[in-house]
PDB file of C-alpha atoms in Angstrom:
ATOM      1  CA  UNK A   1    -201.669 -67.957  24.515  1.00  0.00           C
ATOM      2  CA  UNK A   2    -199.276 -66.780  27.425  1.00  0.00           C
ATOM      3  CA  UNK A   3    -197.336 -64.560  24.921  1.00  0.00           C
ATOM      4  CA  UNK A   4    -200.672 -62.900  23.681  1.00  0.00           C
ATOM      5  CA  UNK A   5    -201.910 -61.763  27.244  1.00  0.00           C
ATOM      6  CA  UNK A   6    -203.936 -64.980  27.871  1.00  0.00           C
ATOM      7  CA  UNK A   7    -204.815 -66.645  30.470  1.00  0.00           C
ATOM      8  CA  UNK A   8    -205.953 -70.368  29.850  1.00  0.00           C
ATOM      9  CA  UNK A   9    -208.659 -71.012  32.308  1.00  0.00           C
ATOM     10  CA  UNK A  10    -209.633 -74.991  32.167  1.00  0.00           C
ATOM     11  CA  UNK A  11    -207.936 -77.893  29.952  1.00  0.00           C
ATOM     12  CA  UNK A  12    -210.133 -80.452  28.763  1.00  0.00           C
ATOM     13  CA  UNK A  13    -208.508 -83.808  27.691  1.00  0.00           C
ATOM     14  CA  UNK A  14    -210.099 -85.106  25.259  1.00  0.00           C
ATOM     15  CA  UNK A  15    -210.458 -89.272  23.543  1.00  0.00           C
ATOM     16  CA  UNK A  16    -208.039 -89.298  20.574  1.00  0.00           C
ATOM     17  CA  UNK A  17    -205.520 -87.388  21.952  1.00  0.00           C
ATOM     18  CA  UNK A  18    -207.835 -83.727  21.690  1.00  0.00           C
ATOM     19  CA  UNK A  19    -207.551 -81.498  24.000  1.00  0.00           C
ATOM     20  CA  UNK A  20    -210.140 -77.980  23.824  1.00  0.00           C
ATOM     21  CA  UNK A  21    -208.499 -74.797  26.030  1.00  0.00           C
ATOM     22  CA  UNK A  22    -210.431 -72.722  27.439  1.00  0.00           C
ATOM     23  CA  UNK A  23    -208.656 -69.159  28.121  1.00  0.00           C
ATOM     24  CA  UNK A  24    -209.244 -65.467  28.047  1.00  0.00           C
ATOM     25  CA  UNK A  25    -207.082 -63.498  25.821  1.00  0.00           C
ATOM     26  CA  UNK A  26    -207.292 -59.626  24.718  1.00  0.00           C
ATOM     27  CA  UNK A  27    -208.908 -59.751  21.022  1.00  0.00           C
ATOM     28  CA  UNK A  28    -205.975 -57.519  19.933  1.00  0.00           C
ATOM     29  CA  UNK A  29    -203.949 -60.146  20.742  1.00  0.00           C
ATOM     30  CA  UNK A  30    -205.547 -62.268  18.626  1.00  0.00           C
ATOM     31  CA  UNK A  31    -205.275 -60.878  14.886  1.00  0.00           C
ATOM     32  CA  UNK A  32    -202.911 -63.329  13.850  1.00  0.00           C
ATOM     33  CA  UNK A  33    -203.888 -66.738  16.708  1.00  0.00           C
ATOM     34  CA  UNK A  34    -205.450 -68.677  13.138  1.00  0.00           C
ATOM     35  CA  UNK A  35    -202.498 -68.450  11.324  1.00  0.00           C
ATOM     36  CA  UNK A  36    -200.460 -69.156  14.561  1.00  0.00           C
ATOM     37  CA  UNK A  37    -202.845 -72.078  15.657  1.00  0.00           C
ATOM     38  CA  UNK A  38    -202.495 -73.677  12.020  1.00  0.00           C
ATOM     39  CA  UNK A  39    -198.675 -73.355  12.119  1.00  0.00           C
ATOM     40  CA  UNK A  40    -198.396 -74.985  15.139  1.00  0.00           C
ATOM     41  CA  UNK A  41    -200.945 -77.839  15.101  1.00  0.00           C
ATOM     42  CA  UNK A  42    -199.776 -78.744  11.116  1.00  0.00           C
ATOM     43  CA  UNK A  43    -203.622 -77.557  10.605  1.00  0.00           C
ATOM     44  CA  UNK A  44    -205.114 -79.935  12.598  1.00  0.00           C
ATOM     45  CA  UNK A  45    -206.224 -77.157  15.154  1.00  0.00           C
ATOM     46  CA  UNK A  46    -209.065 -75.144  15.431  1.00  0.00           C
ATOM     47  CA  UNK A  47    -210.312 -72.051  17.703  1.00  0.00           C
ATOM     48  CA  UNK A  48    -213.861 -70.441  18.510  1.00  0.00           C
ATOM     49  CA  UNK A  49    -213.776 -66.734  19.968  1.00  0.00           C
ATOM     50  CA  UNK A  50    -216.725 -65.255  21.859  1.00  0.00           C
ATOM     51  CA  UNK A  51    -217.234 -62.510  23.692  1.00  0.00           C
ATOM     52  CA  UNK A  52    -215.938 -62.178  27.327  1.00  0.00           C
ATOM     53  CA  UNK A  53    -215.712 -58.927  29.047  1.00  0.00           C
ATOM     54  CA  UNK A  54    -213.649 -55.053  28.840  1.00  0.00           C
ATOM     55  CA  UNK A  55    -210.446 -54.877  30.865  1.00  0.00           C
ATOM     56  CA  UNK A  56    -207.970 -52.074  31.206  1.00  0.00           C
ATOM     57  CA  UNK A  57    -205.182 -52.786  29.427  1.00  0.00           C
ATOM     58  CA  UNK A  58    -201.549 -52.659  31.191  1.00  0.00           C
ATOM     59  CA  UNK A  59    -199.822 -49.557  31.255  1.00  0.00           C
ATOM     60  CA  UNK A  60    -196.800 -50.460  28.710  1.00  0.00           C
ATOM     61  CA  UNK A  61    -200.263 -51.400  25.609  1.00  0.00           C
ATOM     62  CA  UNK A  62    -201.878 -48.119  26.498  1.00  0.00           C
ATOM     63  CA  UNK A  63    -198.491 -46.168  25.948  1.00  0.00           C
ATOM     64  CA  UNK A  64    -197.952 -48.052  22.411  1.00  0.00           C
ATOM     65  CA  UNK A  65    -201.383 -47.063  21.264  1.00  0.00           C
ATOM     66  CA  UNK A  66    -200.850 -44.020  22.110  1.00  0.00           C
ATOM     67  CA  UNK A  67    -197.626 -43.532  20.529  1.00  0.00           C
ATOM     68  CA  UNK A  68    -198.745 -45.637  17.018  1.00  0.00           C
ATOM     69  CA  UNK A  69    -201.794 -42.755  16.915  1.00  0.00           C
ATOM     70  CA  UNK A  70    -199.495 -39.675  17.501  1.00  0.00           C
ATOM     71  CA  UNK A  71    -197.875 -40.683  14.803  1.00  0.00           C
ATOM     72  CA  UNK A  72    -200.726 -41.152  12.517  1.00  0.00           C
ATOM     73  CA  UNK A  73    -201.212 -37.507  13.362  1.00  0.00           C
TER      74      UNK A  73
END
């Protein structure tokens, strides 16, 4: 999740050896976290999203937005 812009926010450990993560991460972030999550787990892992809350996003995102929709233009 730390490469995505998350933050994990509580660990819970879990009997036969689970473990559920609880984190914030920006939903763009997280087009492609199934695939990712089934690659990495051998398809033994699994992820719920919900709604959390808006955020600025950092300076160096807001520049590549802008940038991919000038050249949409």
């Amino acid at each position: 999740l730390s490469t995505r812009r998350g933050q994990v926010l509580q660990t819970d450990y879990l009997p036969d050896n689970l473990v559920h993560v609880h984190a914030q991460a920006p939903l763009s972030e997280m087009q492609t976290y199934s695939s990712t999550l089934e690659s990495i787990t051998h398809g033994s892992g699994s992820f719920e999203m919900t709604y959390s809350h808006d955020e600025t996003a950092p300076a160096h995102v807001q520049k590549q937005q802008v940038e991919a929709h000038n050249q949409e233009q």
